[in-house]
Coordinates of C-alpha atoms in Angstrom, one line a residue:
Chain A
X608 CA 79.9 139.0 97.2
X609 CA 76.7 141.4 98.2
X610 CA 74.2 139.9 100.8
X611 CA 70.2 139.9 100.2
X612 CA 69.9 143.1 102.0
X613 CA 72.5 145.2 100.3
X614 CA 70.9 143.5 96.8
X615 CA 67.5 144.7 98.1
X616 CA 68.4 148.2 99.2
X617 CA 70.0 148.7 95.6
X618 CA 67.1 147.8 93.7
X619 CA 65.1 149.4 96.2
X620 CA 67.4 152.7 95.0
X621 CA 66.9 151.8 91.3
X622 CA 63.3 151.4 91.8
X623 CA 62.7 155.0 93.6
X624 CA 64.5 156.6 90.6
X625 CA 62.6 155.1 88.2
X626 CA 59.6 155.7 88.9
X627 CA 60.6 159.3 89.3
X628 CA 61.3 159.1 86.0
X629 CA 58.0 157.7 85.0
X630 CA 56.7 160.9 86.8
X631 CA 58.6 163.3 85.0
X632 CA 58.0 161.4 81.5
X633 CA 55.3 163.8 80.2
X634 CA 57.4 167.3 81.4
X635 CA 61.0 166.0 80.2
X636 CA 60.0 163.4 77.2
X637 CA 57.6 163.7 73.8
X638 CA 54.0 163.5 73.5
X639 CA 54.0 160.0 72.1
X640 CA 56.2 158.6 74.9
X641 CA 53.9 159.5 77.0
X642 CA 51.4 157.7 75.0
X643 CA 53.5 154.5 74.1
X644 CA 54.0 154.6 77.9
X645 CA 49.9 155.1 79.0
X646 CA 49.6 151.6 76.8
X647 CA 51.9 149.7 78.6
X648 CA 50.6 150.9 82.5
X649 CA 47.0 150.8 81.7
X650 CA 48.1 146.8 80.1
X651 CA 50.3 146.4 83.4
X652 CA 47.1 147.6 85.9
X653 CA 45.3 144.6 84.1
X654 CA 47.9 142.1 84.4
X655 CA 47.9 143.0 88.3
X656 CA 44.8 142.3 89.1
X657 CA 44.5 139.4 86.4
X658 CA 47.4 138.1 88.3
X659 CA 45.9 138.2 91.8
X660 CA 43.1 136.4 90.4
X661 CA 44.7 134.1 88.5
X662 CA 47.9 132.9 90.3
X663 CA 46.7 133.9 93.7
X664 CA 43.0 132.8 94.2
X665 CA 43.0 130.1 91.3
X666 CA 40.3 131.9 89.5
X667 CA 41.5 131.5 85.5
X668 CA 39.3 134.1 84.2
X669 CA 39.1 134.7 80.7
X670 CA 36.1 137.2 80.7
X671 CA 37.9 140.4 82.4
X672 CA 37.1 142.4 79.2
X673 CA 33.4 142.6 80.6
X674 CA 34.6 144.8 83.2
X675 CA 36.8 146.7 80.9
X676 CA 33.9 147.3 78.8
X677 CA 31.3 148.3 81.9
X678 CA 34.1 150.1 83.1
X679 CA 34.1 152.3 79.8
X680 CA 30.4 152.7 79.0
X681 CA 29.8 153.3 82.5
X682 CA 32.4 156.5 82.6
X683 CA 30.5 157.2 79.2
X684 CA 27.0 157.0 80.3
X685 CA 28.1 159.6 83.1
X686 CA 29.5 162.0 80.8
X687 CA 27.2 161.9 77.8
X688 CA 24.1 161.1 80.0
X689 CA 24.0 162.9 83.1
X690 CA 27.2 165.3 82.1
X691 CA 29.5 164.5 84.9
X692 CA 33.0 164.7 84.8
X693 CA 35.2 161.9 82.8
X694 CA 37.2 161.5 86.3
X695 CA 34.2 161.0 88.2
X696 CA 33.3 158.7 85.7
X697 CA 36.1 156.8 86.2
X698 CA 35.3 156.2 89.5
X699 CA 31.8 155.1 88.7
X700 CA 32.9 153.2 86.2
X701 CA 35.3 151.1 89.3
X702 CA 32.3 150.8 90.6
X703 CA 29.8 149.4 88.2
X704 CA 32.4 146.9 87.3
X705 CA 32.3 145.8 90.9
X706 CA 28.4 145.6 91.0
X707 CA 28.6 143.2 87.8
X708 CA 31.3 141.6 89.8
X709 CA 28.4 139.9 92.4
X710 CA 26.2 138.5 89.8
X711 CA 29.0 137.2 87.8
X712 CA 30.3 135.8 91.1
X713 CA 27.3 134.0 91.7
X714 CA 27.2 132.4 88.2
X715 CA 30.7 131.6 87.5
X716 CA 31.7 130.1 91.1
X717 CA 29.2 127.4 90.6
X718 CA 31.6 126.0 88.1
X719 CA 34.3 124.4 88.6
X720 CA 38.3 124.9 87.7
X721 CA 38.5 125.2 84.0
X722 CA 34.5 125.3 83.7
X723 CA 35.5 128.8 85.4
X724 CA 37.1 130.1 82.3
X725 CA 34.1 129.1 80.2
X726 CA 31.8 130.5 82.3
X727 CA 33.5 134.1 82.8
X728 CA 33.8 133.9 79.1
X729 CA 30.3 133.6 78.2
X730 CA 28.9 136.1 80.9
X731 CA 31.3 138.8 79.1
X732 CA 29.7 137.6 75.6
X733 CA 26.4 138.2 77.1
X734 CA 27.0 141.7 78.5
X735 CA 29.0 142.9 75.1
X736 CA 25.6 141.8 73.5
X737 CA 23.5 143.9 75.9
X738 CA 25.5 146.7 75.6
X739 CA 25.2 146.6 72.2
X740 CA 21.3 147.4 72.7
X741 CA 21.9 150.8 74.4
X742 CA 20.7 152.9 72.0
X743 CA 21.3 156.3 74.1
X744 CA 25.2 155.0 73.7
X745 CA 25.1 154.3 69.8
X746 CA 24.1 150.6 70.4
X747 CA 26.5 148.3 67.8
X748 CA 28.0 150.6 66.5
X749 CA 29.3 152.7 69.4
X750 CA 30.0 156.4 70.5
X751 CA 32.8 159.0 71.0
X752 CA 32.9 161.6 73.9
X753 CA 31.4 165.0 73.0
X754 CA 34.0 167.2 71.5
X755 CA 36.2 169.4 74.0
X756 CA 35.3 166.6 77.3
X757 CA 39.1 165.9 78.0
X758 CA 40.2 169.5 77.2
X759 CA 37.6 171.1 80.1
X760 CA 38.3 167.5 82.2
X761 CA 39.4 168.2 85.8
X762 CA 43.0 169.6 86.2
X763 CA 43.7 169.8 82.4
X764 CA 43.7 173.7 82.3
X765 CA 45.9 173.8 85.2
X766 CA 48.4 171.2 83.6
X767 CA 48.2 173.1 80.8
X768 CA 49.3 176.1 81.6
X769 CA 51.7 174.7 84.2
X770 CA 53.8 173.0 81.3
X771 CA 53.0 174.6 78.8
X772 CA 51.3 172.6 76.1
X773 CA 48.4 172.0 74.4
X774 CA 44.9 170.8 75.5
X775 CA 45.1 167.1 74.2
X776 CA 48.9 166.9 75.3
X777 CA 48.0 168.2 78.8
X778 CA 45.1 165.8 78.9
X779 CA 47.5 163.0 77.9
X780 CA 49.5 164.0 80.6
X781 CA 46.7 163.9 82.9
X782 CA 45.5 160.3 82.2
X783 CA 49.3 159.0 81.7
X784 CA 50.0 160.1 85.7
X785 CA 46.1 158.8 86.7
X786 CA 47.3 155.5 85.0
X787 CA 51.1 155.7 86.6
X788 CA 49.6 156.2 89.9
X789 CA 46.7 153.3 89.9
X790 CA 49.4 151.0 88.6
X791 CA 51.9 151.7 91.5
X792 CA 48.8 151.8 93.9
X793 CA 47.7 148.5 92.4
X794 CA 51.3 147.1 92.9
X795 CA 51.1 148.2 96.4
X796 CA 47.6 147.2 97.3
X797 CA 48.4 143.8 96.0
X798 CA 51.4 143.3 98.3
X799 CA 49.6 144.6 101.5
X800 CA 46.6 142.4 100.8
X801 CA 48.9 138.9 100.2
X802 CA 50.9 140.1 103.4
X803 CA 47.9 140.4 105.0
X804 CA 45.8 137.7 106.9
X805 CA 43.4 137.6 103.9
X806 CA 46.3 137.0 101.6
X807 CA 47.5 134.6 103.7
X808 CA 44.6 132.5 103.7
X809 CA 44.3 132.8 100.3
X810 CA 48.0 131.6 99.4
X811 CA 46.7 128.8 102.1
X812 CA 44.1 128.0 99.9
X813 CA 46.0 127.7 96.4
X814 CA 48.6 125.2 98.5
X815 CA 46.2 123.2 100.1
X816 CA 42.7 123.8 100.0
X817 CA 41.9 121.0 102.6
X818 CA 44.2 122.1 105.4
X819 CA 43.1 125.5 105.2
X820 CA 39.3 124.5 105.8
X821 CA 40.6 123.1 108.5
X822 CA 41.7 126.2 110.1
X823 CA 39.3 128.0 109.7
X824 CA 39.7 129.4 106.3
X825 CA 37.1 130.4 104.2
X826 CA 37.3 129.7 100.4
X827 CA 34.7 130.9 98.7
X828 CA 34.2 133.9 100.7
X829 CA 37.7 135.2 100.4
X830 CA 37.9 134.0 96.4
X831 CA 34.5 136.2 96.3
X832 CA 36.7 139.2 97.8
X833 CA 39.4 139.1 94.9
X834 CA 37.0 138.6 92.6
X835 CA 35.3 142.1 93.2
X836 CA 37.9 144.2 94.0
X837 CA 40.4 143.2 91.0
X838 CA 36.7 143.3 89.1
X839 CA 37.0 147.5 90.6
X840 CA 40.5 147.9 89.5
X841 CA 40.0 146.6 85.9
X842 CA 36.5 148.9 85.5
X843 CA 38.9 151.5 86.5
X844 CA 41.3 150.7 84.3
X845 CA 38.9 150.0 81.4
X846 CA 37.5 153.8 82.2
X847 CA 40.6 155.1 82.0
X848 CA 41.8 153.7 79.2
X849 CA 38.4 154.8 77.2
X850 CA 38.9 158.5 78.2
X851 CA 42.5 158.2 75.5
X852 CA 40.7 156.3 73.2
X853 CA 37.8 159.4 73.2
X854 CA 35.0 155.9 71.4
X855 CA 33.7 153.6 72.6
X856 CA 32.1 150.4 70.5
X857 CA 31.3 147.0 72.1
X858 CA 33.8 145.3 70.2
X859 CA 36.5 147.4 71.2
X860 CA 35.7 147.7 74.9
X861 CA 34.6 144.6 75.4
X862 CA 37.5 142.7 73.2
X863 CA 39.0 139.3 74.3
X864 CA 42.3 139.9 72.5
X865 CA 42.8 143.5 73.7
X866 CA 42.1 142.9 77.5
X867 CA 42.0 139.2 78.4
X868 CA 44.4 137.6 76.0
X869 CA 47.3 140.1 75.9
X870 CA 47.3 140.2 79.8
X871 CA 46.9 136.3 79.8
X872 CA 50.3 136.2 78.0
X873 CA 52.2 139.0 79.8
X874 CA 51.4 137.4 83.4
X875 CA 52.4 134.0 82.5
X876 CA 55.6 135.3 80.4
X877 CA 56.4 137.4 83.3
X878 CA 55.7 135.4 86.2
X879 CA 52.3 134.4 87.0
X880 CA 51.9 134.2 91.6
X881 CA 54.6 136.6 91.6
X882 CA 54.3 140.0 92.2
X883 CA 57.4 141.2 89.9
X884 CA 55.9 139.3 87.6
X885 CA 53.4 141.3 85.3
X886 CA 56.1 144.5 85.4
X887 CA 58.9 141.8 83.7
X888 CA 56.1 140.4 81.1
X889 CA 54.7 143.9 80.1
X890 CA 58.4 145.0 79.1
X891 CA 58.9 141.7 77.4
X892 CA 55.2 142.4 75.7
X893 CA 56.5 146.0 74.8
X894 CA 60.1 145.3 73.4
X895 CA 58.3 142.3 71.1
X896 CA 55.5 144.4 69.8
X897 CA 57.9 147.2 68.7
X898 CA 60.8 144.5 67.2
X899 CA 58.1 143.0 65.3
X900 CA 55.5 145.7 64.0
X901 CA 56.4 145.5 60.6
X902 CA 54.9 142.2 60.5
X903 CA 51.4 142.1 60.7
X904 CA 50.1 139.6 63.4
X905 CA 53.5 137.6 64.0
X906 CA 53.8 139.2 66.9
X907 CA 50.8 137.1 67.9
X908 CA 52.2 134.1 66.7
X909 CA 55.7 134.7 68.4
X910 CA 54.0 136.1 71.8
X911 CA 51.2 132.7 71.8
X912 CA 54.3 130.6 71.4
X913 CA 56.6 132.0 73.9
X914 CA 53.8 131.7 76.5
X915 CA 53.6 128.2 75.4
X916 CA 56.8 127.2 75.8
X917 CA 57.1 129.1 79.0
X918 CA 54.1 127.2 80.5
X919 CA 55.9 124.0 79.4
X920 CA 59.3 124.6 81.0
X921 CA 59.6 127.3 83.4
X922 CA 56.0 127.8 85.2
X923 CA 57.3 130.7 87.2
X924 CA 57.7 133.1 84.0
X925 CA 61.2 135.0 83.3
X926 CA 61.1 136.4 86.9
X927 CA 60.9 132.7 88.5
X928 CA 64.1 132.0 86.3
X929 CA 65.7 135.2 87.4
X930 CA 64.4 134.9 90.9
X931 CA 65.9 131.1 91.1
X932 CA 69.4 131.4 89.6
X933 CA 70.3 134.9 91.2
X934 CA 68.1 134.4 94.6
X935 CA 67.2 137.5 94.5
X936 CA 63.6 138.3 95.8
X937 CA 61.8 141.5 95.2
X938 CA 58.6 142.0 97.2
X939 CA 58.8 138.9 98.7
X940 CA 55.8 137.3 99.9
X941 CA 57.3 134.6 102.2
X942 CA 56.4 134.6 105.6
X943 CA 59.5 134.1 108.2
X944 CA 59.4 132.9 111.6
X945 CA 58.8 135.2 114.4
X946 CA 62.7 135.0 115.8
X947 CA 63.2 133.3 119.1
X948 CA 64.5 134.9 121.6
X949 CA 67.7 132.9 123.4
X950 CA 65.8 131.2 126.7
X951 CA 67.7 131.9 129.9
X952 CA 66.7 129.7 132.1
X953 CA 68.8 127.2 129.3
X954 CA 72.0 128.5 130.7
X955 CA 71.5 127.5 134.2
X956 CA 71.8 123.5 134.6
Chain B
X72 CA 3.2 127.3 62.0
X73 CA 5.8 129.5 61.8
X74 CA 7.0 128.3 65.4
X75 CA 6.9 124.7 64.2
X76 CA 9.2 125.4 61.5
X77 CA 11.6 127.4 64.0
X78 CA 11.9 124.9 65.9
X79 CA 12.8 122.3 63.7
X80 CA 15.6 125.0 62.3
X81 CA 16.5 125.2 65.9
X82 CA 17.2 121.1 66.1
X83 CA 18.9 121.3 62.9
X84 CA 21.3 124.5 63.7
X85 CA 21.4 121.6 67.0
X86 CA 23.4 118.5 65.1
X87 CA 25.9 121.4 64.2
X88 CA 26.8 122.6 67.5
X89 CA 26.9 119.0 69.0
X90 CA 29.2 118.0 65.9
X91 CA 31.3 121.0 67.3
X92 CA 31.1 120.0 70.9
X93 CA 31.4 115.7 70.5
X94 CA 35.5 116.2 69.9
X95 CA 35.6 118.1 73.1
X96 CA 33.5 115.9 75.3
X97 CA 35.4 112.8 74.2
X98 CA 38.8 114.7 75.1
X99 CA 37.3 115.7 78.6
X100 CA 35.6 112.7 79.3
X101 CA 39.1 110.7 78.8
X102 CA 41.4 113.1 80.1
X103 CA 39.7 115.8 81.7
X104 CA 41.3 118.3 79.6
X105 CA 39.6 121.7 78.5
X106 CA 40.8 122.4 75.3
X107 CA 40.2 126.3 74.9
X108 CA 41.8 125.7 71.0
X109 CA 39.2 123.3 69.8
X110 CA 37.0 126.0 67.8
X111 CA 40.5 127.2 65.7
X112 CA 41.4 123.5 65.8
X113 CA 37.9 123.5 63.6
X114 CA 38.8 126.1 61.5
X115 CA 42.3 124.9 60.5
X116 CA 40.3 121.6 59.9
X117 CA 38.1 123.7 57.5
X118 CA 40.8 125.1 55.6
X119 CA 42.7 122.0 55.4
X120 CA 39.7 120.6 53.3
X121 CA 39.6 123.7 51.4
X122 CA 43.0 123.2 50.4
X123 CA 42.6 120.0 49.2
X124 CA 39.5 120.1 47.9
X125 CA 40.5 123.6 45.2
X126 CA 44.2 121.7 45.0
X127 CA 42.7 118.1 43.9
X128 CA 39.9 119.6 42.3
X129 CA 37.9 117.2 44.4
X130 CA 34.0 117.7 46.1
X131 CA 34.1 118.7 49.9
X132 CA 32.4 115.9 50.6
X133 CA 35.5 113.7 49.5
X134 CA 38.1 116.0 50.1
X135 CA 37.1 115.0 54.3
X136 CA 38.2 112.0 53.7
X137 CA 41.8 112.9 52.7
X138 CA 41.4 115.4 55.6
X139 CA 40.7 113.3 58.2
X140 CA 44.0 111.4 58.8
X141 CA 46.1 114.5 58.3
X142 CA 43.5 115.5 61.0
X143 CA 44.3 112.7 63.4
X144 CA 48.4 113.7 63.1
X145 CA 47.8 116.6 64.1
X146 CA 45.5 115.6 67.2
X147 CA 48.0 112.9 67.9
X148 CA 50.8 115.3 67.4
X149 CA 49.5 117.9 69.4
X150 CA 49.0 115.3 72.6
X151 CA 51.9 114.0 72.5
X152 CA 54.6 116.6 72.0
X153 CA 52.5 119.5 74.1
X154 CA 49.2 118.8 76.2
X155 CA 50.9 115.3 77.6
X156 CA 53.5 117.3 79.3
X157 CA 50.8 119.4 81.1
X158 CA 48.2 117.1 82.4
X159 CA 48.0 117.0 85.9
X160 CA 46.5 118.1 89.2
X161 CA 46.9 121.8 88.4
X162 CA 44.4 123.1 85.8
X163 CA 46.5 126.5 84.8
X164 CA 48.9 125.0 82.2
X165 CA 46.4 123.5 80.5
X166 CA 44.3 125.8 80.2
X167 CA 47.1 128.5 79.5
X168 CA 48.8 126.3 76.5
X169 CA 45.7 125.5 74.4
X170 CA 44.7 129.8 75.2
X171 CA 48.4 130.2 73.8
X172 CA 47.8 127.4 70.8
X173 CA 44.6 128.6 70.1
X174 CA 46.2 132.3 69.5
X175 CA 49.0 130.7 67.3
X176 CA 46.8 128.7 64.9
X177 CA 44.2 131.8 64.2
X178 CA 47.3 134.2 63.5
X179 CA 49.1 131.6 61.9
X180 CA 45.6 130.9 59.4
X181 CA 45.7 134.8 59.3
X182 CA 49.3 134.9 57.4
X183 CA 48.6 132.0 55.4
X184 CA 45.1 132.4 54.0
X185 CA 44.4 136.0 54.8
X186 CA 41.5 137.5 56.5
X187 CA 39.3 136.7 53.3
X188 CA 36.1 134.8 54.0
X189 CA 35.9 131.3 52.5
X190 CA 33.4 128.7 51.5
X191 CA 33.4 125.3 50.9
X192 CA 31.2 124.7 47.3
X193 CA 29.2 121.5 47.4
X194 CA 27.2 122.1 44.2
X195 CA 23.7 121.7 44.0
X196 CA 23.4 120.0 47.3
X197 CA 23.7 123.2 49.1
X198 CA 20.1 124.3 48.0
X199 CA 18.0 121.4 47.7
X200 CA 15.5 120.8 50.1
X201 CA 13.1 118.0 51.6
X202 CA 9.7 117.9 52.6
X203 CA 9.8 116.7 56.7
X204 CA 5.6 116.6 57.7
X205 CA 4.3 120.1 58.3
X206 CA 7.5 121.8 57.0
X207 CA 10.1 121.7 54.4
X208 CA 13.4 121.8 55.8
X209 CA 17.5 121.8 53.8
X210 CA 19.1 119.1 53.0
X211 CA 22.9 120.0 54.2
X212 CA 21.3 121.0 58.1
X213 CA 19.1 117.7 57.5
X214 CA 22.3 115.6 56.8
X215 CA 24.6 117.5 59.7
X216 CA 22.0 116.5 62.3
X217 CA 22.1 112.9 60.9
X218 CA 25.7 112.9 60.9
X219 CA 25.9 114.3 64.8
X220 CA 23.6 111.0 65.5
X221 CA 25.8 108.9 63.9
X222 CA 29.1 110.6 65.0
X223 CA 27.7 110.1 68.7
X224 CA 26.5 106.5 68.4
X225 CA 30.0 105.4 66.7
X226 CA 31.5 107.1 69.7
X227 CA 29.1 105.7 72.1
X228 CA 29.9 102.1 70.1
X229 CA 33.8 102.3 70.6
X230 CA 33.6 103.5 74.0
X231 CA 31.6 101.0 75.5
X232 CA 32.1 97.7 72.8
X233 CA 36.0 98.0 72.0
X234 CA 39.0 97.3 73.3
X235 CA 40.2 100.7 72.6
X236 CA 37.1 102.2 74.0
X237 CA 37.7 100.0 77.2
X238 CA 41.5 101.4 77.6
X239 CA 40.0 104.5 77.6
X240 CA 37.5 104.4 80.6
X241 CA 40.3 102.7 82.2
X242 CA 42.3 105.5 82.0
X243 CA 39.8 107.6 82.6
X244 CA 39.3 106.4 85.4
X245 CA 42.7 105.7 87.1
X246 CA 45.9 106.5 84.3
X247 CA 48.4 105.3 87.0
X248 CA 46.8 101.5 87.2
X249 CA 46.1 100.8 83.6
X250 CA 49.8 100.8 83.1
X251 CA 50.4 97.4 84.9
X252 CA 48.1 96.5 82.3
X253 CA 50.9 97.0 79.5
X254 CA 48.4 100.4 78.5
X255 CA 50.2 104.0 77.7
X256 CA 48.0 106.6 79.1
X257 CA 50.4 109.2 76.9
X258 CA 49.4 106.9 73.5
X259 CA 45.5 106.3 75.0
X260 CA 45.2 110.1 74.9
X261 CA 46.9 110.7 71.9
X262 CA 44.4 108.3 70.2
X263 CA 41.5 110.0 72.0
X264 CA 42.6 113.7 70.5
X265 CA 43.2 112.4 67.3
X266 CA 39.8 110.8 66.7
X267 CA 38.6 114.4 68.4
X268 CA 40.1 115.9 65.6
X269 CA 38.9 113.6 63.0
X270 CA 35.0 114.5 64.3
X271 CA 36.3 118.3 64.3
X272 CA 36.9 117.7 60.8
X273 CA 33.4 115.9 59.9
X274 CA 32.1 119.1 61.9
X275 CA 34.5 121.7 59.4
X276 CA 32.6 120.1 56.8
X277 CA 29.6 121.4 57.5
X278 CA 30.4 124.6 58.9
X279 CA 32.3 124.9 56.1
X280 CA 29.1 124.0 53.2
X281 CA 26.4 125.8 55.0
X282 CA 28.4 129.0 55.9
X283 CA 31.3 131.3 55.0
X284 CA 34.2 131.2 57.8
X285 CA 37.2 132.8 57.9
X286 CA 40.2 132.3 60.3
X287 CA 38.7 134.7 63.2
X288 CA 35.5 132.8 63.9
X289 CA 37.1 130.1 66.1
X290 CA 36.4 131.1 69.4
X291 CA 32.6 131.7 68.9
X292 CA 32.2 128.1 67.6
X293 CA 34.2 127.4 70.8
X294 CA 31.7 128.6 73.2
X295 CA 29.0 127.2 71.6
X296 CA 30.7 123.7 72.0
X297 CA 31.8 124.0 75.7
X298 CA 28.2 125.3 76.2
X299 CA 26.6 122.0 74.4
X300 CA 29.2 119.7 76.7
X301 CA 28.2 121.6 80.1
X302 CA 24.2 121.7 79.0
X303 CA 24.6 118.1 78.8
X304 CA 26.8 117.1 81.7
X305 CA 30.6 116.3 81.4
X306 CA 31.2 113.3 80.0
X307 CA 28.1 112.1 78.4
X308 CA 28.1 111.6 74.8
X309 CA 24.2 112.1 74.4
X310 CA 23.8 114.9 76.9
X311 CA 26.3 116.8 74.4
X312 CA 24.0 116.1 71.6
X313 CA 20.7 117.2 73.7
X314 CA 23.2 120.1 75.2
X315 CA 23.9 121.4 71.1
X316 CA 20.2 121.1 70.3
X317 CA 19.2 123.0 73.4
X318 CA 21.5 126.0 71.8
X319 CA 20.0 125.5 68.7
X320 CA 16.7 125.9 69.6
X321 CA 17.4 128.8 72.3
X322 CA 19.5 130.9 68.8
X323 CA 16.6 130.0 66.2
X324 CA 13.7 131.2 68.6
X325 CA 15.8 134.4 69.8
X326 CA 16.3 135.0 66.0
X327 CA 13.0 134.7 65.7
X328 CA 11.8 137.5 67.7
X329 CA 14.4 139.8 67.1
X330 CA 17.2 138.9 64.9
X331 CA 19.6 140.8 67.5
X332 CA 19.1 138.6 70.0
X333 CA 20.5 135.4 68.2
X334 CA 23.4 134.8 70.3
X335 CA 22.1 136.5 73.3
X336 CA 19.3 133.8 74.0
X337 CA 22.0 130.9 73.2
X338 CA 24.3 132.5 76.0
X339 CA 21.0 132.9 78.5
X340 CA 19.9 129.8 77.6
X341 CA 23.3 128.3 79.1
X342 CA 23.4 130.3 82.1
X343 CA 19.5 129.3 83.3
X344 CA 20.4 125.7 82.7
X345 CA 23.6 125.8 84.9
X346 CA 21.4 128.1 87.4
X347 CA 18.8 125.4 87.8
X348 CA 21.4 122.2 86.7
X349 CA 24.9 123.2 87.8
X350 CA 26.1 119.8 86.7
X351 CA 24.6 120.0 83.3
X352 CA 21.4 117.4 82.5
X353 CA 22.7 114.3 82.6
X354 CA 25.9 114.3 84.4
X355 CA 27.9 111.1 83.8
X356 CA 30.9 111.6 86.1
X357 CA 31.3 112.4 89.8
X358 CA 33.5 115.3 89.0

């Protein structure tokens, strides 16, 4: 029987090989594969952010599409109105989403528990309806990135030369690598944040609000931080997504189904409140979508039903089930008491 | 003059929103459950009425009486077999389960009835109007508001005048202690959700007679309903009516200024009320 440390080392090795393979996909894989995996990775980024929000900070938001949409629109505005590089637009998208999070938190944090979900949803609707009025970016019908934008994007000509592929394949490769880096960064940031003093405070609030307050944790401030940081991550992801899509409309950019509902199911099925959960969930979602792709919206019915079953019978999702059965913990957030040195005086009697 | 007309239209529209919201308000009042599938359940009820009306050749106003017991059973079953399992201190499971239900109901309706727009045809009543003081109003909108007032009056009578209502209030206050009085909380919850679905069926009737509907419109109705409940104050049924009317009037006024602002002004009214009265206008419960 292997002990926990050996198992962890083996899994870690698998993880590193897996990540290396993922980085190599644009070189060794087909373009369709790159595009498919880009979709999976962006969903994973959204799910990781939502998991931090709902699973660790207890903020069940149904309005994350607001940040995706705002990020996307900010990127489009940078490219079309200011003539900036789309990659700069991505960063701007993140900051604009974060800026939106401030008034949104100010309003939604007044609503307790379940009403927070409705409040965020309503704010997302308001933002969508406002962007539909922005005539410079096409109003209700939306707009496209100018022709050639992605071909001349920073780094694309170099990749084109290096890999010897077409411009559009090179731009796919670039957005794919960015998505992969962003997904890994979100995972790493989530891990270190949750292991930090702030993260510990957050989990203390989740487990017992009053006890956490009594030892000096300020729940509102911590939650506001998480809300803003996840808005940043979600906004960046939204901007990145729409560089690949190249066309933005209010309906697509602020879609509650694409950017929030899927993300919720992925997190719940994979394991809410665990770091590996979203990864397991996104793999499951991808397989399900592929297997049922010939049957219209049936996969949504199946997805919803599985989400309900998981919530009823296995609240910590597939990862939680696996972890309980095997005792394997990955990216564990468990804190151990410091080892006490044997007291030399205890020997002398 | 046109403003009076807009105001009246808004109030009448508010009647429809109050009907959407009454069931939600009842369920929240009894078991503190936030049902994110409520909008889709209303749309489901509309399709049940449509199916009964077309297969049996009945008028929608008659078919609704056959749809009511069916929807009561749906609500009862939903509560007994699914929702009762997730009630508790943790808000996450009920939210996620009802969100899942919303997606399942919506897409099952899409698969069964396709994405085509449907309508309940009620004959000449749809186009009739009556003179009301300085303005003329449609008969169906007037009936909607009258039904909303009647439904809320009836629910209040049920809540405060009957044995069942006493059980509702007692279970709401303390679900453990009522167990000592030979009341089974899970049963009470199931009946409450059943009644909420009967109210949703009445809402569905007016939804279908007044305008087109298709399987995807549920979530928007859910938002209006929630706004009405929260503006009115949690647990207050008359407050819910007031909340519905506020949303209706705000939408009508917004639409009068610019047709694109109809939905926006409804949402903005909701945000404004909550900024100044975080617990709604007529809060009843202390939670």
